[in-house]
CSV table of C-alpha atoms in Angstrom, one decimal:
chain,number,residue,atom,x,y,z
A,1,UNK,CA,-4.2,5.2,-21.2
A,2,UNK,CA,-2.9,1.7,-21.8
A,3,UNK,CA,-0.1,0.2,-19.7
A,4,UNK,CA,3.4,0.3,-21.1
A,5,UNK,CA,4.5,-3.2,-22.1
A,6,UNK,CA,8.2,-4.1,-22.2
A,7,UNK,CA,9.3,-6.6,-24.9
A,8,UNK,CA,12.5,-8.5,-24.6
A,9,UNK,CA,14.3,-11.9,-25.2
A,10,UNK,CA,15.1,-13.9,-22.1
A,11,UNK,CA,17.2,-17.0,-21.6
A,12,UNK,CA,15.0,-18.4,-18.8
A,13,UNK,CA,12.3,-17.3,-16.3
A,14,UNK,CA,14.9,-16.5,-13.6
A,15,UNK,CA,14.9,-13.0,-15.1
A,16,UNK,CA,11.7,-12.2,-13.3
A,17,UNK,CA,13.6,-11.3,-10.2
A,18,UNK,CA,15.4,-8.5,-12.1
A,19,UNK,CA,12.3,-7.2,-13.9
A,20,UNK,CA,10.6,-4.0,-12.9
A,21,UNK,CA,6.9,-4.0,-11.8
A,22,UNK,CA,4.6,-4.1,-14.9
A,23,UNK,CA,3.7,-6.1,-17.9
A,24,UNK,CA,6.4,-7.8,-20.0
A,25,UNK,CA,6.1,-9.6,-23.3
A,26,UNK,CA,9.1,-11.9,-23.8
A,27,UNK,CA,10.5,-14.5,-26.1
A,28,UNK,CA,12.5,-17.5,-24.8
A,29,UNK,CA,14.5,-19.6,-27.2
A,30,UNK,CA,13.9,-23.4,-26.8
A,31,UNK,CA,15.5,-25.1,-29.9
A,32,UNK,CA,16.7,-24.4,-33.4
A,33,UNK,CA,14.7,-25.5,-36.5
A,34,UNK,CA,16.4,-27.5,-39.3
A,35,UNK,CA,17.6,-24.2,-40.8
A,36,UNK,CA,19.3,-23.3,-37.6
A,37,UNK,CA,16.8,-20.5,-36.9
A,38,UNK,CA,15.6,-20.2,-33.2
A,39,UNK,CA,12.2,-21.4,-32.2
A,40,UNK,CA,11.0,-19.0,-29.4
A,41,UNK,CA,8.0,-19.4,-27.2
A,42,UNK,CA,6.0,-16.4,-26.0
A,43,UNK,CA,6.3,-15.6,-22.3
A,44,UNK,CA,3.8,-13.1,-20.8
A,45,UNK,CA,4.6,-11.7,-17.4
A,46,UNK,CA,2.8,-9.5,-15.0
A,47,UNK,CA,5.0,-8.5,-12.1
A,48,UNK,CA,3.3,-6.9,-9.2
A,49,UNK,CA,4.5,-4.0,-7.1
A,50,UNK,CA,5.0,-6.3,-4.1
A,51,UNK,CA,6.5,-9.7,-3.4
A,52,UNK,CA,4.5,-12.9,-3.7
A,53,UNK,CA,4.3,-16.3,-5.4
A,54,UNK,CA,4.8,-17.0,-9.1
A,55,UNK,CA,1.7,-18.5,-10.7
A,56,UNK,CA,2.2,-20.1,-14.1
A,57,UNK,CA,-0.4,-20.8,-16.8
A,58,UNK,CA,0.4,-22.9,-19.8
A,59,UNK,CA,-1.6,-23.8,-22.9
A,60,UNK,CA,-1.2,-25.6,-26.2
A,61,UNK,CA,1.2,-28.3,-25.1
A,62,UNK,CA,-0.6,-30.1,-27.8
A,63,UNK,CA,-0.7,-28.0,-31.0
A,64,UNK,CA,-4.4,-28.4,-31.7
A,65,UNK,CA,-5.6,-27.6,-28.2
A,66,UNK,CA,-6.4,-23.9,-28.5
A,67,UNK,CA,-9.1,-23.0,-26.0
A,68,UNK,CA,-6.5,-22.2,-23.4
A,69,UNK,CA,-4.8,-19.6,-25.5
A,70,UNK,CA,-7.5,-16.9,-25.2
A,71,UNK,CA,-7.9,-17.7,-21.5
A,72,UNK,CA,-4.3,-16.6,-21.0
A,73,UNK,CA,-4.6,-13.7,-23.4
A,74,UNK,CA,-7.7,-12.3,-21.8
A,75,UNK,CA,-6.3,-12.6,-18.3
A,76,UNK,CA,-3.2,-10.6,-19.3
A,77,UNK,CA,-5.3,-8.0,-21.1
A,78,UNK,CA,-7.6,-7.4,-18.0
A,79,UNK,CA,-5.2,-7.5,-15.1
A,80,UNK,CA,-3.1,-4.5,-14.2
A,81,UNK,CA,0.3,-4.9,-12.5
A,82,UNK,CA,-0.6,-2.7,-9.5
A,83,UNK,CA,-3.4,-5.2,-8.8
A,84,UNK,CA,-0.9,-8.1,-8.5
A,85,UNK,CA,1.0,-9.4,-5.5
A,86,UNK,CA,3.8,-11.6,-6.8
A,87,UNK,CA,4.0,-12.6,-10.5
A,88,UNK,CA,1.7,-14.1,-13.1
A,89,UNK,CA,3.4,-15.9,-16.0
A,90,UNK,CA,1.5,-17.1,-19.1
A,91,UNK,CA,2.7,-19.3,-21.9
A,92,UNK,CA,-0.1,-19.2,-24.4
A,93,UNK,CA,1.6,-21.7,-26.7
A,94,UNK,CA,4.1,-24.3,-25.3
A,95,UNK,CA,4.4,-26.5,-28.4
A,96,UNK,CA,5.2,-24.0,-31.1
A,97,UNK,CA,6.2,-26.5,-33.9
A,98,UNK,CA,2.9,-28.4,-33.5
A,99,UNK,CA,0.8,-25.3,-33.2
A,100,UNK,CA,2.2,-24.0,-36.5
A,101,UNK,CA,1.3,-27.3,-38.1
A,102,UNK,CA,-2.1,-27.5,-36.4
A,103,UNK,CA,-1.2,-30.9,-35.2
A,104,UNK,CA,-1.5,-32.6,-31.8
A,105,UNK,CA,1.8,-34.4,-31.7
A,106,UNK,CA,5.3,-33.0,-31.9
A,107,UNK,CA,7.3,-33.0,-35.2
A,108,UNK,CA,8.8,-36.5,-34.4
A,109,UNK,CA,5.3,-38.0,-34.0
A,110,UNK,CA,5.5,-38.2,-30.2
A,111,UNK,CA,3.0,-36.9,-27.7
A,112,UNK,CA,5.0,-34.1,-25.9
A,113,UNK,CA,2.9,-34.4,-22.8
A,114,UNK,CA,4.4,-37.9,-22.0
A,115,UNK,CA,8.0,-36.7,-22.0
A,116,UNK,CA,8.3,-34.2,-19.2
A,117,UNK,CA,10.6,-33.3,-17.5
A,118,UNK,CA,12.5,-34.4,-20.6
A,119,UNK,CA,16.2,-35.1,-21.2
A,120,UNK,CA,19.0,-32.8,-22.2
A,121,UNK,CA,20.4,-35.4,-24.5
A,122,UNK,CA,17.3,-37.3,-25.5
A,123,UNK,CA,15.2,-37.5,-28.6
A,124,UNK,CA,13.6,-34.4,-30.2
A,125,UNK,CA,10.5,-34.4,-27.9
A,126,UNK,CA,12.6,-35.1,-24.8
A,127,UNK,CA,15.0,-32.2,-25.5
A,128,UNK,CA,12.2,-29.7,-26.2
A,129,UNK,CA,10.4,-30.8,-23.1
A,130,UNK,CA,13.6,-30.6,-21.0
A,131,UNK,CA,14.4,-27.1,-22.2
A,132,UNK,CA,10.9,-25.8,-21.6
A,133,UNK,CA,10.7,-27.4,-18.2
A,134,UNK,CA,14.2,-26.2,-17.1
A,135,UNK,CA,13.9,-22.7,-18.5
A,136,UNK,CA,10.3,-21.9,-17.5
A,137,UNK,CA,8.6,-24.4,-15.2
A,138,UNK,CA,11.3,-24.7,-12.5
A,139,UNK,CA,10.9,-21.0,-11.7
A,140,UNK,CA,7.2,-21.3,-10.9
A,141,UNK,CA,5.5,-21.8,-7.5
A,142,UNK,CA,2.1,-23.0,-8.9
A,143,UNK,CA,1.0,-24.2,-12.3
A,144,UNK,CA,-2.3,-24.4,-14.2
A,145,UNK,CA,-1.9,-26.3,-17.5
A,146,UNK,CA,-4.8,-25.8,-19.9
A,147,UNK,CA,-5.7,-28.6,-22.4
A,148,UNK,CA,-8.7,-29.8,-24.4
A,149,UNK,CA,-9.9,-33.2,-25.6
A,150,UNK,CA,-7.7,-35.0,-28.1
A,151,UNK,CA,-8.7,-35.2,-31.8
A,152,UNK,CA,-12.1,-36.8,-32.5
A,153,UNK,CA,-13.3,-36.5,-28.9
A,154,UNK,CA,-15.7,-34.2,-27.1
A,155,UNK,CA,-14.9,-32.9,-23.6
A,156,UNK,CA,-16.8,-31.4,-20.7
A,157,UNK,CA,-15.0,-28.8,-18.7
A,158,UNK,CA,-13.1,-30.9,-16.1
A,159,UNK,CA,-10.0,-31.0,-13.9
A,160,UNK,CA,-7.2,-33.5,-13.4
A,161,UNK,CA,-5.5,-33.2,-10.0
A,162,UNK,CA,-3.9,-35.1,-7.2
A,163,UNK,CA,-6.7,-34.9,-4.7
A,164,UNK,CA,-4.5,-36.4,-1.9
A,165,UNK,CA,-2.5,-33.1,-1.9
A,166,UNK,CA,-4.4,-30.4,-0.1
A,167,UNK,CA,-3.0,-27.5,-2.3
A,168,UNK,CA,-3.8,-29.1,-5.6
A,169,UNK,CA,-7.2,-30.2,-4.3
A,170,UNK,CA,-8.0,-26.6,-3.4
A,171,UNK,CA,-6.8,-25.5,-6.8
A,172,UNK,CA,-9.1,-28.1,-8.5
A,173,UNK,CA,-12.1,-27.1,-6.5
A,174,UNK,CA,-11.6,-23.4,-7.2
A,175,UNK,CA,-12.2,-24.1,-10.9
A,176,UNK,CA,-15.9,-24.8,-10.4
A,177,UNK,CA,-15.6,-27.5,-13.1
A,178,UNK,CA,-18.2,-30.0,-14.0
A,179,UNK,CA,-16.0,-32.9,-13.1
A,180,UNK,CA,-12.8,-33.3,-11.0
A,181,UNK,CA,-10.7,-36.5,-11.7
A,182,UNK,CA,-8.3,-37.7,-9.1
A,183,UNK,CA,-5.2,-38.4,-11.1
A,184,UNK,CA,-1.9,-38.8,-9.3
A,185,UNK,CA,1.1,-37.3,-11.2
A,186,UNK,CA,3.0,-40.3,-12.4
A,187,UNK,CA,2.5,-40.3,-16.2
A,188,UNK,CA,5.2,-38.0,-17.7
A,189,UNK,CA,2.8,-35.1,-18.1
A,190,UNK,CA,3.8,-31.4,-17.6
A,191,UNK,CA,1.5,-31.4,-14.5
A,192,UNK,CA,3.1,-34.6,-13.2
A,193,UNK,CA,6.7,-33.4,-13.7
A,194,UNK,CA,5.9,-30.1,-12.0
A,195,UNK,CA,4.3,-31.9,-9.0
A,196,UNK,CA,7.3,-34.1,-8.7
A,197,UNK,CA,9.5,-30.9,-8.4
A,198,UNK,CA,7.3,-29.7,-5.5
A,199,UNK,CA,5.3,-27.3,-7.7
A,200,UNK,CA,1.5,-27.8,-7.1
A,201,UNK,CA,-0.1,-28.2,-10.5
A,202,UNK,CA,-3.5,-29.1,-12.0
A,203,UNK,CA,-4.6,-29.8,-15.6
A,204,UNK,CA,-7.7,-28.0,-16.9
A,205,UNK,CA,-9.5,-29.8,-19.7
A,206,UNK,CA,-11.3,-27.0,-21.5
A,207,UNK,CA,-13.6,-28.4,-24.1
A,208,UNK,CA,-12.7,-29.7,-27.6
A,209,UNK,CA,-9.7,-29.4,-29.9
A,210,UNK,CA,-9.4,-27.1,-33.0
A,211,UNK,CA,-12.1,-24.8,-31.6
A,212,UNK,CA,-12.5,-21.6,-29.7
A,213,UNK,CA,-15.5,-22.2,-27.4
A,214,UNK,CA,-16.7,-19.1,-25.7
A,215,UNK,CA,-18.5,-20.8,-22.9
A,216,UNK,CA,-15.6,-23.0,-22.0
A,217,UNK,CA,-13.2,-20.1,-22.2
A,218,UNK,CA,-15.3,-18.0,-19.9
A,219,UNK,CA,-15.7,-20.8,-17.4
A,220,UNK,CA,-12.0,-21.5,-17.3
A,221,UNK,CA,-11.1,-17.9,-16.9
A,222,UNK,CA,-13.5,-17.6,-13.9
A,223,UNK,CA,-11.7,-20.5,-12.3
A,224,UNK,CA,-8.3,-18.9,-12.9
A,225,UNK,CA,-9.4,-15.7,-11.3
A,226,UNK,CA,-10.7,-17.7,-8.3
A,227,UNK,CA,-7.3,-19.3,-7.9
A,228,UNK,CA,-5.4,-16.1,-8.2
A,229,UNK,CA,-7.7,-14.5,-5.6
A,230,UNK,CA,-7.5,-17.4,-3.2
A,231,UNK,CA,-3.7,-17.5,-3.2
A,232,UNK,CA,-3.5,-13.7,-2.7
A,233,UNK,CA,-2.0,-13.0,-6.1
A,234,UNK,CA,-4.9,-10.9,-7.4
């Protein structure tokens, strides 16, 4: 018997405090397209039966970086709410406009991952980044942001993290990656903006763009499970 999954629209992630224990598939509006139609991002939530921290996982901040999507999907398929203490939040696609176009950059030609936490009255990338950060990320306690190499490059499985912070250092080590890069958060990335808000965050570089790589996906999923277990969430 499969778990019942509740589907709804939300204004922001603050709704998790009102949700019942279980799995929830939500949509959160970020902006309107040129025809004034809403662009919604998918928000997957597993709320446990007991209180605990909120762990967030994000993927496809760049529209052509897709290995992180099945990592989040498989995690939410396999974990049951009664196994969770706290809440797990997954955003399989952050950058919907670029994902639909199979492009790395946002529709205005900018790299969205250099504009966090964004601006409420800025350019297109800044507004999109601001609304995503304000409506989703500010409600997290921890963040794992899944990426791949940029177009035309080949990646190993490696982690970017601020190793001077003991929590993010632990998160990085738990991924069992081939390489860990010490990278202080000062570059306008989603990880950096989260860290500046006091949300421990790491970046997982999971292979190459425009591909689903089974080995990379499996390795990344193992690291995510390690982290959830270590922090008492699963």
